[in-house]
Coordinates of C-alpha atoms and ligand atoms in Angstrom, one line a residue:
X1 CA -18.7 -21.6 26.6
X2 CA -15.6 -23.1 24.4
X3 CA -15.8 -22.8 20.9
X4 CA -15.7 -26.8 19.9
X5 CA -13.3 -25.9 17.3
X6 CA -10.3 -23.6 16.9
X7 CA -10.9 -20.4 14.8
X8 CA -9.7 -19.6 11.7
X9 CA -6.5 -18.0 13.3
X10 CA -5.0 -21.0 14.4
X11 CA -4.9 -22.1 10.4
X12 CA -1.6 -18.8 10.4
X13 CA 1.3 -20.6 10.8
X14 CA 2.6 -23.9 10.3
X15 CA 3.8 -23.2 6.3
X16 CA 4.9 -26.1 4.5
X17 CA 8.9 -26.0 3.6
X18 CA 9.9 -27.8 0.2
X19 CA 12.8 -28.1 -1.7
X20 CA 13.1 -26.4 -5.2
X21 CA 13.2 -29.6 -6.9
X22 CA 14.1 -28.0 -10.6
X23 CA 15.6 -24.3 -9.9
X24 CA 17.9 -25.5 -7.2
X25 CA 19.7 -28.3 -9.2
X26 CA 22.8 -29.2 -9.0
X27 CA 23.7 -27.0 -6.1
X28 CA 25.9 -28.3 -3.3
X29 CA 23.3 -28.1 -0.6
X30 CA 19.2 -28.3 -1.0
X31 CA 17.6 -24.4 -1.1
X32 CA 14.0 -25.0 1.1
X33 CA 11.3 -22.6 0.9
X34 CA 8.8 -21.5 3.5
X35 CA 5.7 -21.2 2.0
X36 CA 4.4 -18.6 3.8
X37 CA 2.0 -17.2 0.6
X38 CA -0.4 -20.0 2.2
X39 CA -1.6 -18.4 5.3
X40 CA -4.9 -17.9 5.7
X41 CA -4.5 -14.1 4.8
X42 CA -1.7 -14.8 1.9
X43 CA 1.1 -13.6 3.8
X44 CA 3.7 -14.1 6.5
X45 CA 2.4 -11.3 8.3
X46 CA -0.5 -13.4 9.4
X47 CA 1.9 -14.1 11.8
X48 CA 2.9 -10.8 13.0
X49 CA -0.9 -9.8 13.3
X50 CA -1.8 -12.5 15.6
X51 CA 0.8 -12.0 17.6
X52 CA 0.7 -8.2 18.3
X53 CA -3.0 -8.0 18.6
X54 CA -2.3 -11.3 21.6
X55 CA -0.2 -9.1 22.8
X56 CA -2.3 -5.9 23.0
X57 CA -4.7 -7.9 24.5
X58 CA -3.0 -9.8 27.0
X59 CA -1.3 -5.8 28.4
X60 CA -4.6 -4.9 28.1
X61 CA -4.7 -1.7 25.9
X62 CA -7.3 -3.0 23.8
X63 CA -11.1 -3.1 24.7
X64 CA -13.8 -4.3 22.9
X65 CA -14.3 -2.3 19.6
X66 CA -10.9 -0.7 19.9
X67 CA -9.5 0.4 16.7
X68 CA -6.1 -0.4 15.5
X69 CA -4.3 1.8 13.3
X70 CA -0.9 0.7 11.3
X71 CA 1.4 1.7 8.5
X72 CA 2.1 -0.9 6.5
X73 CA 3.2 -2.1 2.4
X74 CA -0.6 -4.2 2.9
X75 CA 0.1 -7.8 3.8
X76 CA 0.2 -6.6 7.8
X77 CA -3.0 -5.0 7.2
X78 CA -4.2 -8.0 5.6
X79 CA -3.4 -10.0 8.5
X80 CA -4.2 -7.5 10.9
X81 CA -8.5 -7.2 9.0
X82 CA -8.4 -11.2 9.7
X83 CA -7.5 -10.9 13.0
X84 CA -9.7 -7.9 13.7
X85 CA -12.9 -9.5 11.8
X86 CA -12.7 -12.3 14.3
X87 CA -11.8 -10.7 17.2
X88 CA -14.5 -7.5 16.9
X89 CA -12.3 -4.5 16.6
X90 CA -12.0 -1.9 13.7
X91 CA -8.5 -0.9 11.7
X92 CA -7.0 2.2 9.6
X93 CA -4.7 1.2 7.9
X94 CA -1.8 4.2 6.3
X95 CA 0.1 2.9 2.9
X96 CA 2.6 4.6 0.6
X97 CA 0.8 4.8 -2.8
X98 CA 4.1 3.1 -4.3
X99 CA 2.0 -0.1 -2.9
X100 CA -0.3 -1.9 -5.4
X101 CA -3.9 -0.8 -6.4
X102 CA -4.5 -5.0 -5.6
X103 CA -3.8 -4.9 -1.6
X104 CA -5.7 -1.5 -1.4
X105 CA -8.6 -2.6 -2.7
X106 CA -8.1 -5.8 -0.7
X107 CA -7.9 -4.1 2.8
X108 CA -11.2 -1.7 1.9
X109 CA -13.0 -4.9 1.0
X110 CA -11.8 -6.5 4.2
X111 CA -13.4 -3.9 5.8
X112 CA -10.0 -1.3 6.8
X113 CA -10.3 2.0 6.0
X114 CA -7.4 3.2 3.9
X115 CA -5.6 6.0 3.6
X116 CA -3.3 6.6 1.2
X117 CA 0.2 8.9 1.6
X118 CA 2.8 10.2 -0.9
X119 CA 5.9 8.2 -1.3
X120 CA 7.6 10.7 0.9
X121 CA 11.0 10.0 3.0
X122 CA 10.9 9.3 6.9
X123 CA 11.8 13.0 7.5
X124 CA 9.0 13.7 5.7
X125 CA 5.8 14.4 8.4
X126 CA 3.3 12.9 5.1
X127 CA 5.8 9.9 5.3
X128 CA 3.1 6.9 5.9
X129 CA 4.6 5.4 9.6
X130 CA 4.4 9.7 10.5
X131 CA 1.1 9.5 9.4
X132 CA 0.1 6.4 11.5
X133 CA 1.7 7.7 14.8
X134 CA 0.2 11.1 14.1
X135 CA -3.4 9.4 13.7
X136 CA -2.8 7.5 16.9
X137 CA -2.1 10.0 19.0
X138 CA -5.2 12.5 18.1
X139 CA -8.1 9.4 18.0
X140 CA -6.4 7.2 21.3
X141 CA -6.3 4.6 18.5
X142 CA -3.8 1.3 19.4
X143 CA -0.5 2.2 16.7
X144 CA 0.3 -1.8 16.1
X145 CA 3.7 -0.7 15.0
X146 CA 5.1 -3.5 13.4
X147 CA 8.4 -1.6 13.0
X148 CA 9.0 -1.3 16.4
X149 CA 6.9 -3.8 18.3
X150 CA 8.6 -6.3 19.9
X151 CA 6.0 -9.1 19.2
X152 CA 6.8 -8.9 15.8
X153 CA 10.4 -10.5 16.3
X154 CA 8.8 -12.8 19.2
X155 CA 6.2 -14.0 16.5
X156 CA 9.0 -15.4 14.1
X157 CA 11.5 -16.2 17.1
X158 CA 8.7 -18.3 18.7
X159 CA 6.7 -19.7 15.4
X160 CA 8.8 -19.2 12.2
X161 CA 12.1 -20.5 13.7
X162 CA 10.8 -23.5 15.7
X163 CA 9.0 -24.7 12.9
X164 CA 12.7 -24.4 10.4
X165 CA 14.1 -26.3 12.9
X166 CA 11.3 -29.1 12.9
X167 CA 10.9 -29.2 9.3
X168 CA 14.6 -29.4 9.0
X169 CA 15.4 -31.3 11.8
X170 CA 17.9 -28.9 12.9
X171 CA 20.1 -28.7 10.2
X172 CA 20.3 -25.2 8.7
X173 CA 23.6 -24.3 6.9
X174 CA 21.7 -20.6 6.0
X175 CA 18.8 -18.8 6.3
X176 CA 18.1 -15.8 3.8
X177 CA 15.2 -13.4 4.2
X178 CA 14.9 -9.7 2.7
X179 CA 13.8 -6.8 5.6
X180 CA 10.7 -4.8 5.6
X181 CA 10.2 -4.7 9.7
X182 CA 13.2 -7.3 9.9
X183 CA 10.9 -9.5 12.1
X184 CA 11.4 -12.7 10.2
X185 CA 15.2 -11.9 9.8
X186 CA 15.9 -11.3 13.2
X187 CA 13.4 -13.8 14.6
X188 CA 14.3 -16.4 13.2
X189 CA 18.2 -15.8 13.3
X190 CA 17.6 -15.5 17.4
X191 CA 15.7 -18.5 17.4
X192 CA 18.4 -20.6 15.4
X193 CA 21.4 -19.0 18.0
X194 CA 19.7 -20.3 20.4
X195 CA 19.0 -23.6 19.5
X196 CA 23.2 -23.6 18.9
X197 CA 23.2 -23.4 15.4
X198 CA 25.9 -21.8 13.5
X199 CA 23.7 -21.0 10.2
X200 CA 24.7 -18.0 8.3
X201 CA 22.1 -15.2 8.4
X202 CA 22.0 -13.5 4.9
X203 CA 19.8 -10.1 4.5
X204 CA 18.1 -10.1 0.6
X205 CA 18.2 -6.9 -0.1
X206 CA 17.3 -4.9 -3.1
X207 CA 19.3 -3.0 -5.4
X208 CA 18.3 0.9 -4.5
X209 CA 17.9 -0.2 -0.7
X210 CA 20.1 1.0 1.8
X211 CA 20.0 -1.8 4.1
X212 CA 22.6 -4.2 2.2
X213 CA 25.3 -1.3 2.7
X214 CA 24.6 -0.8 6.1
X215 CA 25.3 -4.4 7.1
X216 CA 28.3 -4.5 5.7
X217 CA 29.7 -1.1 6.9
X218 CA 27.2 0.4 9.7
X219 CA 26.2 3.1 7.5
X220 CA 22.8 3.2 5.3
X221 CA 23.7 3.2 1.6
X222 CA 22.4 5.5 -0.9
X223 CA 18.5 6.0 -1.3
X224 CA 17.5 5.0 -4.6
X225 CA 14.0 3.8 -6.2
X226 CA 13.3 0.0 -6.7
X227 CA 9.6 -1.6 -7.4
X228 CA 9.8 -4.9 -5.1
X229 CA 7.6 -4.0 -2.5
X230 CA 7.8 -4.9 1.3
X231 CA 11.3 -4.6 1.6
X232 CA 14.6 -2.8 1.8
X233 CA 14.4 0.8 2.8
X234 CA 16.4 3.9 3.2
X235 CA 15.7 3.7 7.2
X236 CA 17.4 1.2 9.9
X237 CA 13.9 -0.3 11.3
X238 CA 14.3 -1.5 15.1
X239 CA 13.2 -4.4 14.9
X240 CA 16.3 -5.5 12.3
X241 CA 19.2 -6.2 14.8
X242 CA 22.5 -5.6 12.7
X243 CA 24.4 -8.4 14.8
X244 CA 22.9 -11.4 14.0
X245 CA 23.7 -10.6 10.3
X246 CA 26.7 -12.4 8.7
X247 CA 26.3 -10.9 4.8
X248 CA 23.8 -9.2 2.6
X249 CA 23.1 -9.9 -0.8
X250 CA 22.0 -7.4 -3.2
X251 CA 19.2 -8.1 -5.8
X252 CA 18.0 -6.4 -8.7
X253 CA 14.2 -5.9 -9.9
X254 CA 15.1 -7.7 -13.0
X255 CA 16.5 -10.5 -11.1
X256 CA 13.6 -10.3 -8.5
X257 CA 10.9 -10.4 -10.8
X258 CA 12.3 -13.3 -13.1
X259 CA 12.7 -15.3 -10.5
X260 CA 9.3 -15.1 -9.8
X261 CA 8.2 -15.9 -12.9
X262 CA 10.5 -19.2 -12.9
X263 CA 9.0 -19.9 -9.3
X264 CA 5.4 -19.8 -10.7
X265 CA 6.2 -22.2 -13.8
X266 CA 8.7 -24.3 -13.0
X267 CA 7.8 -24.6 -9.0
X268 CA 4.5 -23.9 -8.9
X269 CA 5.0 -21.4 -6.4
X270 CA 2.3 -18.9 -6.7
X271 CA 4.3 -15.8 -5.4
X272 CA 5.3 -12.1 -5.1
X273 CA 7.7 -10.0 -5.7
X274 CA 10.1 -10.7 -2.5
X275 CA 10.1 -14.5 -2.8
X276 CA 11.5 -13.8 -6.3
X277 CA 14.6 -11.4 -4.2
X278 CA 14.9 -14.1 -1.6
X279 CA 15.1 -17.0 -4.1
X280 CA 17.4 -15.0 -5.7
X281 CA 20.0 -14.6 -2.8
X282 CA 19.3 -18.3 -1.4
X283 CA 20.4 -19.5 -4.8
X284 CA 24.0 -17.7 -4.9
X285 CA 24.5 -18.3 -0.8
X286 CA 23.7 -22.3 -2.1
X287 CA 26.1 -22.1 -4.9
X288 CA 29.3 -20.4 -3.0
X289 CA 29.1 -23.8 -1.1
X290 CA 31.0 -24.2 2.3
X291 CA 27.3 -25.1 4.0
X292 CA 26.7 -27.5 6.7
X293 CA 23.0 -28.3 5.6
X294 CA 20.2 -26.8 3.5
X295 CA 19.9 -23.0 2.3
X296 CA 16.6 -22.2 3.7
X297 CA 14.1 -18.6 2.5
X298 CA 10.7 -17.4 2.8
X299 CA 8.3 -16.6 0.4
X300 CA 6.2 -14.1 1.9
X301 CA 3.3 -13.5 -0.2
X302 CA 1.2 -14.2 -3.3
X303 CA 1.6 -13.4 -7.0
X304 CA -2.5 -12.7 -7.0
X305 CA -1.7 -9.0 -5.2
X306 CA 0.3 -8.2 -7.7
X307 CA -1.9 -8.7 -10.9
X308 CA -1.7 -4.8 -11.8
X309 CA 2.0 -4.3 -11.5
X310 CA 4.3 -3.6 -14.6
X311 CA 5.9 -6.4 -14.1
X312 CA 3.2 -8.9 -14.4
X313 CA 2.2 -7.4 -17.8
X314 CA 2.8 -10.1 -20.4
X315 CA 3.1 -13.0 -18.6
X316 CA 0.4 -14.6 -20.9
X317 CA 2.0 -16.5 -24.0
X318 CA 1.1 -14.1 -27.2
X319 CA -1.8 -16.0 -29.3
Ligands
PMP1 N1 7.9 -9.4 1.7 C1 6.7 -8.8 1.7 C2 5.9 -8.8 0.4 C3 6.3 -8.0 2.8 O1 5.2 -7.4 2.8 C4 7.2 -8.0 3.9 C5 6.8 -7.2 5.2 N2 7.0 -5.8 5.0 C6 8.4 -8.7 3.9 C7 8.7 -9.4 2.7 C8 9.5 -8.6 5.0 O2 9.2 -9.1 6.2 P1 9.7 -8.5 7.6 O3 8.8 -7.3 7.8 O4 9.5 -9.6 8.6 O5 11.1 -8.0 7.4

């Protein structure tokens, strides 16, 4: 029989997009932000999770009670214990211990098992996505893959992109988004070439990351070490398709992580590490001016996973 309502899965999606009202002042074109830190799960990845475990289904490699298995920073296996609470099916996830103590001990309580890896380079076979696709292969558990698995760009070129265009009613000078899979990057920059829209597609990318280099040149940059988490990387991931990119923008920690401080006070934007990147770039693609409509960015998760990072220390005002 029908359910008489939809489940909680149909709440992913669907993000409000609002201007910043105070930090994008007096800029030539509006900067919109896609509050993605509302999903039912906290994160954009809600998205992705949905989408690959629809299309696991639909191909028919999961059964009932399958278990999942993925490498991820923790939002996509946030997402992915949602989606696997309410659909019946069990999930390991494999994490760098870079990642927060806050979105491991999320994930456990969700129910994932969690298992944590050194922060070791892809080459490396204790690298976390080795790990993963290791664990897969000896239990027959489904590797969701987000790197690689094509429903990851379909969920953004089919959800995140449409939904810009609504919300903006076409009109999108740029869109700005940092790289962990490149999902949301390349997603939605397909989605806007195809709707025949000339919008600049801008990678944020942090300072230590090689991605920013690579755009510009082909080659990776140098590897170095930077503590915003979910994106940038010393590795080309798949699903980041180097065409559709017209610039990258390189961001700093210091720049990241004030940025998210100015979001929570003077925005009210309750959010992580990333949005504070993504602002970042937005705001100087804004102010170099030569748009044909807004700036638009995503903020991809919330400031509450971060609560035991470094860089939330002494956000409180001293008595
Ligand atoms: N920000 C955060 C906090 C993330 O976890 C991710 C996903 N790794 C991203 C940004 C980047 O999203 P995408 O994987 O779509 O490139």
């Amino acid at each position: 029989m029908a359910l008489p309502t939809p489940d909680l899965l149909a709440r992913i999606g669907n993000t409000p997009l609002v201007p910043l009202r105070n930090i994008g002042r007096g800029l030539p074109v509006p900067v919109l932000v896609k509050c993605e830190h509302l999903n039912p799960g906290g994160s954009i990845k809600d998205r992705i999770a949905v989408a690959i475990v629809d299309d696991a289904e639909q191909t028919g490699v999961l059964a009932p009670g399958s278990t999942l298995v993925e490498a991820t920073a923790g939002n996509t296996g946030v997402g992915l214990a949602l989606v696997a609470a309410v659909r019946g099916y069990r999930l390991v996830c494999v994490m760098p211990e870079k990642m927060s103590v806050d979105k491991r001990v999320a994930l456990a309580a969700l129910g994932a098992r969690v298992i944590v890896t050194p922060n070791a380079p892809p080459s490396d076979p204790a690298n976390f996505r080795n790990v993963a696709a290791r664990l897969a292969v000896e239990h027959g558990w489904f590797l969701t893959d987000q790197f690689r698995n094509p429903a990851n760009v379909h969920a953004h070129r089919t959800t995140t992109g449409p939904e810009i265009l609504a919300q903006t009613g076409g009109r999108v000078g740029a869109f700005v988004a940092g790289a962990g899979t490149g999902g949301t990057l390349t997603g939605v920059g397909y989605c806007l070439a195809e709707a025949g829209i000339q919008a600049r597609l801008v990678l944020a990318d942090p300072v230590g990351s090689g991605l920013a280099d690579w755009v510009e040149t082909g080659a990776l940059g140098p590897d170095g070490s930077y503590a915003v988490e979910g994106i940038g990387g010393s590795e080309v991931p798949a699903n980041l398709h180097r065409a559709l990119i017209t610039e990258a923008e390189r961001v700093t920690d210091a720049e990241s992580f004030a940025m998210v401080r100015r979001l929570v006070r003077e925005e009210g934007l309750l959010v992580g590490g990333s949005s504070g990147t993504n602002v970042v770039a937005a705001l100087r693609v804004a102010a170099r001016g030569g748009l044909d409509g807004p700036v638009v960015t995503v903020l991809p998760d919330s400031w509450d996973r971060y609560r035991a990072k470094p860089w939330m220390a002494g956000w409180e005002p001293a008595a």
